Coordinates of C-alpha atoms in Angstrom, one line a residue:
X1 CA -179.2 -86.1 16.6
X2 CA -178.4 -85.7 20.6
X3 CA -177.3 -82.4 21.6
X4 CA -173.8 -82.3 23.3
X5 CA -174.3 -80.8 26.9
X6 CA -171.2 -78.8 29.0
X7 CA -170.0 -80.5 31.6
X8 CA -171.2 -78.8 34.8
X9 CA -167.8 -78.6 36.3
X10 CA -166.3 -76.9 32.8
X11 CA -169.6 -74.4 33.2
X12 CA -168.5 -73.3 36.9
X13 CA -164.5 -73.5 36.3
X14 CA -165.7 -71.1 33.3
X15 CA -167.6 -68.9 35.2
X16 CA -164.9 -68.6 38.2
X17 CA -163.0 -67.4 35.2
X18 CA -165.7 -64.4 34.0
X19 CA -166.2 -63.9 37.6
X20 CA -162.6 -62.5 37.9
X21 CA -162.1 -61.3 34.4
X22 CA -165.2 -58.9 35.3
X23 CA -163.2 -57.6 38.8
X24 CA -160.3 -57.0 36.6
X25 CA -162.0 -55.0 33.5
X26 CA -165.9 -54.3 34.7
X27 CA -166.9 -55.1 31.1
X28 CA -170.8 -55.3 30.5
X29 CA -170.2 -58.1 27.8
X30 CA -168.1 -60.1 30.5
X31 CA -170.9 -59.4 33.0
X32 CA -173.5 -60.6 30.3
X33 CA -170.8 -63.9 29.7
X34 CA -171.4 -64.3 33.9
X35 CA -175.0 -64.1 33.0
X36 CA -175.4 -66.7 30.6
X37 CA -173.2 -69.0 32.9
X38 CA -174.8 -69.0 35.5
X39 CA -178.4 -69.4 33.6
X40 CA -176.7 -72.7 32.0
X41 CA -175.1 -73.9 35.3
X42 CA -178.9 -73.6 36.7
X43 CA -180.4 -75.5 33.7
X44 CA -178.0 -77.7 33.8
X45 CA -178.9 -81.2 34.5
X46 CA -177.0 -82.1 37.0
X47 CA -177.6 -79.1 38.9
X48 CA -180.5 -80.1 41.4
X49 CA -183.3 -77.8 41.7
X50 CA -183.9 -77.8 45.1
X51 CA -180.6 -78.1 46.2
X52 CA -178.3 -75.1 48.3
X53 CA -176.2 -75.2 45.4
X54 CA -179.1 -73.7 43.0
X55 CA -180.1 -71.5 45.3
X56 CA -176.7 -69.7 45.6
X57 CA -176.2 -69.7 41.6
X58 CA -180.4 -68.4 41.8
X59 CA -178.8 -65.4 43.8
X60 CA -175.9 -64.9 42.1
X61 CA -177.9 -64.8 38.8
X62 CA -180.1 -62.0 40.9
X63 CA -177.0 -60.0 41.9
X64 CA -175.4 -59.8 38.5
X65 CA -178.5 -58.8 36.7
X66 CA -178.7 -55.9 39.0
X67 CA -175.0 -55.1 38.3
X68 CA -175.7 -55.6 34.6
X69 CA -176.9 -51.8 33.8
X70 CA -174.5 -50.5 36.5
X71 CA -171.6 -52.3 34.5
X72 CA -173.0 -50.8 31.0
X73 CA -173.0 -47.3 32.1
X74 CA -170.1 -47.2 33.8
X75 CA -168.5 -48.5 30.3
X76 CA -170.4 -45.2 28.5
X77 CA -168.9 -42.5 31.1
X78 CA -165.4 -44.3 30.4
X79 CA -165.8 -44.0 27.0
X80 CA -167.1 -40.2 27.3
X81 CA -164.6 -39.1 29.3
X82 CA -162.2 -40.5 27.3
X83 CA -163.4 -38.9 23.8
X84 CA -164.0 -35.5 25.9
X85 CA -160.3 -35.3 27.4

């Protein structure tokens, strides 16, 4: 049985999508969904390893996973303030 592989331009369309969901709602689980996108996008084979194309999605997959936590507390002082008020 052959595994059905994403089309590389449906992964970055997709993750063009998260990318501006997250700016609109700062959700950790859309931030994780950014995550996983770009992970697949670089696994991907048509992505080329060596190429400037991989490196941008190997730094944006460094920037988000720094936002990551940022994004997950900000979501827990929302959601205090909210049950405090």
């Amino acid at each position: 049985m052959q595994s059905e592989i994403t089309d590389l331009s449906t992964l970055q369309i997709t993750l063009s999508y998260l990318m501006t969901r997250y700016a609109r709602t700062g959700s950790p689980q859309v931030a994780g969904a950014v995550i996983h996108h770009l992970s697949m996008i670089l696994a991907h084979p048509n992505t080329p390893a060596d190429s400037n194309l991989a490196e941008t999605y190997r730094a944006l997959l460094r920037q988000w996973r720094e936002l990551e936590p940022r994004s997950h507390q900000q979501t827990i002082q929302s959601q205090n303030a909210t049950v405090f008020h």
